Tab-separated table of C-alpha atoms in Angstrom:
chain	number	residue	atom	x	y	z
A	13	ALA	CA	-224.382	94.818	24.670
A	14	LEU	CA	-224.159	95.116	20.653
A	15	PHE	CA	-228.295	96.418	21.073
A	16	SER	CA	-229.375	98.985	22.537
A	17	LYS	CA	-232.731	98.596	24.451
A	18	SER	CA	-234.748	99.870	22.236
A	19	SER	CA	-233.867	97.097	19.620
A	20	LEU	CA	-235.235	94.356	22.879
A	21	GLN	CA	-238.462	96.279	22.107
A	22	ASN	CA	-238.824	96.148	18.875
A	23	GLU	CA	-240.666	92.558	17.960
A	24	GLY	CA	-240.524	92.934	14.654
A	25	GLY	CA	-238.455	89.842	12.799
A	26	ASP	CA	-236.417	92.645	10.627
A	27	GLY	CA	-236.485	95.815	13.462
A	28	PHE	CA	-233.389	93.517	15.327
A	29	TYR	CA	-231.527	94.829	12.493
A	30	ASP	CA	-233.022	98.013	11.688
A	31	SER	CA	-232.376	99.243	15.105
A	32	ILE	CA	-228.163	97.540	15.026
A	33	GLY	CA	-227.796	99.160	11.954
A	34	SER	CA	-229.340	102.849	13.452
A	35	HIS	CA	-227.074	102.451	16.410
A	36	ILE	CA	-223.877	102.238	14.486
A	37	GLU	CA	-221.622	105.144	13.582
A	38	THR	CA	-219.256	105.604	11.037
A	39	PHE	CA	-215.760	107.073	11.454
A	40	SER	CA	-213.908	108.865	9.214
A	41	SER	CA	-210.202	107.965	8.370
A	42	VAL	CA	-209.131	112.154	6.913
A	43	THR	CA	-206.182	113.064	8.622
A	44	PRO	CA	-204.770	116.476	8.060
A	45	LEU	CA	-202.551	115.664	5.361
A	46	MET	CA	-204.982	113.834	3.361
A	47	VAL	CA	-206.695	117.482	3.722
A	48	ALA	CA	-203.648	119.350	2.706
A	49	GLN	CA	-203.001	117.270	-0.204
A	50	ASN	CA	-206.066	117.591	-1.962
A	51	TRP	CA	-206.390	121.228	-0.972
A	52	ILE	CA	-202.830	121.875	-3.014
A	53	ASP	CA	-204.089	119.603	-5.644
A	54	GLU	CA	-206.837	121.665	-6.010
A	55	ASN	CA	-205.275	124.963	-5.612
A	56	ASP	CA	-202.039	125.275	-6.364
A	57	PRO	CA	-200.759	126.025	-9.635
A	58	LEU	CA	-197.267	124.687	-9.180
A	59	PHE	CA	-198.017	121.400	-8.293
A	60	ASP	CA	-196.752	118.344	-9.547
A	61	VAL	CA	-196.892	115.159	-7.980
A	62	SER	CA	-194.045	113.854	-9.142
A	63	LYS	CA	-192.191	116.516	-8.266
A	64	CYS	CA	-193.531	117.475	-5.302
A	65	ALA	CA	-193.007	116.084	-1.784
A	66	PHE	CA	-195.468	116.361	1.926
A	67	THR	CA	-194.079	116.184	5.729
A	68	VAL	CA	-196.164	115.870	8.991
A	69	SER	CA	-194.771	117.569	12.004
A	70	GLU	CA	-196.901	118.245	15.083
A	71	ALA	CA	-194.352	120.964	16.952
A	72	THR	CA	-196.321	122.768	18.861
A	73	HIS	CA	-193.299	125.096	20.198
A	74	VAL	CA	-191.402	127.851	18.151
A	75	ASP	CA	-187.932	125.073	18.386
A	76	GLU	CA	-189.622	121.998	17.203
A	77	ALA	CA	-190.600	124.244	14.528
A	78	TYR	CA	-187.227	125.493	13.525
A	79	GLU	CA	-185.902	122.125	13.584
A	80	PHE	CA	-188.130	120.271	11.201
A	81	LEU	CA	-188.087	122.948	9.025
A	82	PHE	CA	-184.390	123.445	8.668
A	83	THR	CA	-184.225	119.484	8.711
A	84	ASN	CA	-186.482	119.081	5.858
A	85	LEU	CA	-184.236	121.965	4.229
A	86	ALA	CA	-180.899	119.569	4.717
A	87	MET	CA	-182.697	117.184	3.296
A	88	GLN	CA	-183.657	118.539	0.168
A	89	THR	CA	-180.355	120.695	-0.500
A	90	SER	CA	-178.282	118.205	-0.324
A	91	GLN	CA	-180.564	116.614	-3.269
A	92	PHE	CA	-180.639	119.769	-5.474
A	93	LEU	CA	-177.512	121.170	-5.257
A	94	GLU	CA	-175.974	117.486	-6.505
A	95	SER	CA	-178.128	118.501	-9.934
A	96	THR	CA	-176.790	120.709	-12.142
A	97	ALA	CA	-179.592	120.421	-14.974
A	98	THR	CA	-181.611	123.275	-15.760
A	99	GLN	CA	-185.313	123.328	-14.415
A	100	GLU	CA	-188.722	123.018	-15.855
A	101	ALA	CA	-190.653	126.590	-16.036
A	102	GLY	CA	-193.179	126.170	-13.673
A	103	ALA	CA	-193.606	122.666	-10.925
A	104	GLN	CA	-189.890	122.788	-9.371
A	105	LYS	CA	-189.095	120.355	-6.904
A	106	ARG	CA	-191.660	121.350	-3.973
A	107	GLN	CA	-191.705	120.408	-0.130
A	108	TYR	CA	-195.287	120.880	1.439
A	109	LEU	CA	-194.353	120.937	5.798
A	110	VAL	CA	-197.979	120.197	6.863
A	111	MET	CA	-198.162	121.546	10.438
A	112	PRO	CA	-201.839	120.969	11.867
A	113	HIS	CA	-200.892	122.310	15.465
A	114	PHE	CA	-198.308	124.621	14.335
A	115	LEU	CA	-197.442	126.520	17.726
A	116	SER	CA	-200.187	125.931	19.559
A	117	ASN	CA	-197.854	126.636	22.332
A	118	SER	CA	-196.454	129.915	21.408
A	119	ALA	CA	-197.085	133.110	20.128
A	120	THR	CA	-195.543	133.213	17.220
A	121	SER	CA	-197.768	134.035	13.887
A	122	MET	CA	-197.062	131.881	10.812
A	123	GLU	CA	-196.029	134.976	9.390
A	124	LYS	CA	-193.711	135.319	11.725
A	125	PHE	CA	-192.200	132.314	11.644
A	126	ALA	CA	-192.147	132.463	8.101
A	127	THR	CA	-190.414	136.069	7.746
A	128	GLN	CA	-187.693	134.889	10.156
A	129	ALA	CA	-187.179	131.066	8.952
A	130	VAL	CA	-186.326	133.729	5.393
A	131	ASN	CA	-184.154	135.460	7.235
A	132	ILE	CA	-181.925	132.510	8.287
A	133	ILE	CA	-181.915	130.562	5.343
A	134	ARG	CA	-181.042	134.081	3.255
A	135	THR	CA	-177.652	133.890	5.114
A	136	LEU	CA	-176.882	130.375	3.507
A	137	PRO	CA	-174.856	131.044	0.572
A	138	PRO	CA	-175.968	127.663	-1.128
A	139	VAL	CA	-178.883	128.284	-0.761
A	140	ARG	CA	-179.782	131.949	-0.753
A	141	ASN	CA	-181.610	132.180	-3.953
A	142	ARG	CA	-182.784	128.850	-4.450
A	143	ILE	CA	-185.190	129.013	-2.019
A	144	ASP	CA	-188.703	129.962	-1.543
A	145	VAL	CA	-191.175	130.074	1.258
A	146	SER	CA	-194.725	130.947	1.076
A	147	VAL	CA	-197.342	130.159	3.877
A	148	LEU	CA	-200.763	128.548	3.195
A	149	HIS	CA	-203.279	128.633	6.583
A	150	PRO	CA	-206.818	129.153	7.244
A	151	GLU	CA	-206.742	132.459	8.277
A	152	HIS	CA	-204.364	133.534	5.307
A	153	ILE	CA	-205.289	137.262	3.618
A	154	ASP	CA	-205.107	135.863	0.419
A	155	PRO	CA	-207.802	133.786	-0.199
A	156	GLU	CA	-206.279	131.722	-2.489
A	157	LYS	CA	-203.333	130.428	0.499
A	158	ARG	CA	-206.475	129.698	2.539
A	159	CYS	CA	-205.108	125.702	2.871
A	160	PRO	CA	-207.793	124.378	5.913
A	161	VAL	CA	-204.111	122.618	7.105
A	162	PRO	CA	-201.467	124.779	8.094
A	163	VAL	CA	-198.587	124.568	5.337
A	164	PHE	CA	-195.431	125.943	5.036
């Protein structure tokens, strides 16, 4: 039924519509990606909408997270290795990897994962000096990096 028992008991003309209106809930379509984008837009001084990209992963296992990270790294690397132009100071090409359920089935912390990812990246000659990895998450020790959604 579209109306509750209270709307049946209310005999006023406008009471019916008032009762229906008081029982309808609104739903929000805010996604983790939107939350991360808004937070980064407000808090990351290097954010430039024309030079940044966002990708989302639902990875819950370490292997999935590494696959997600290095697949994105490979796609971005192929683009900037072909470019010989010097990059502007400040914002460079930035890839934000949003991971709202970061390794929920693993004991690996974001910091440990990032450290291991950097160790692997440093073994790759074409990118070892061109890639920086930083971590944003709700429990970061640095208040300026406390994004409500985990992001690499």
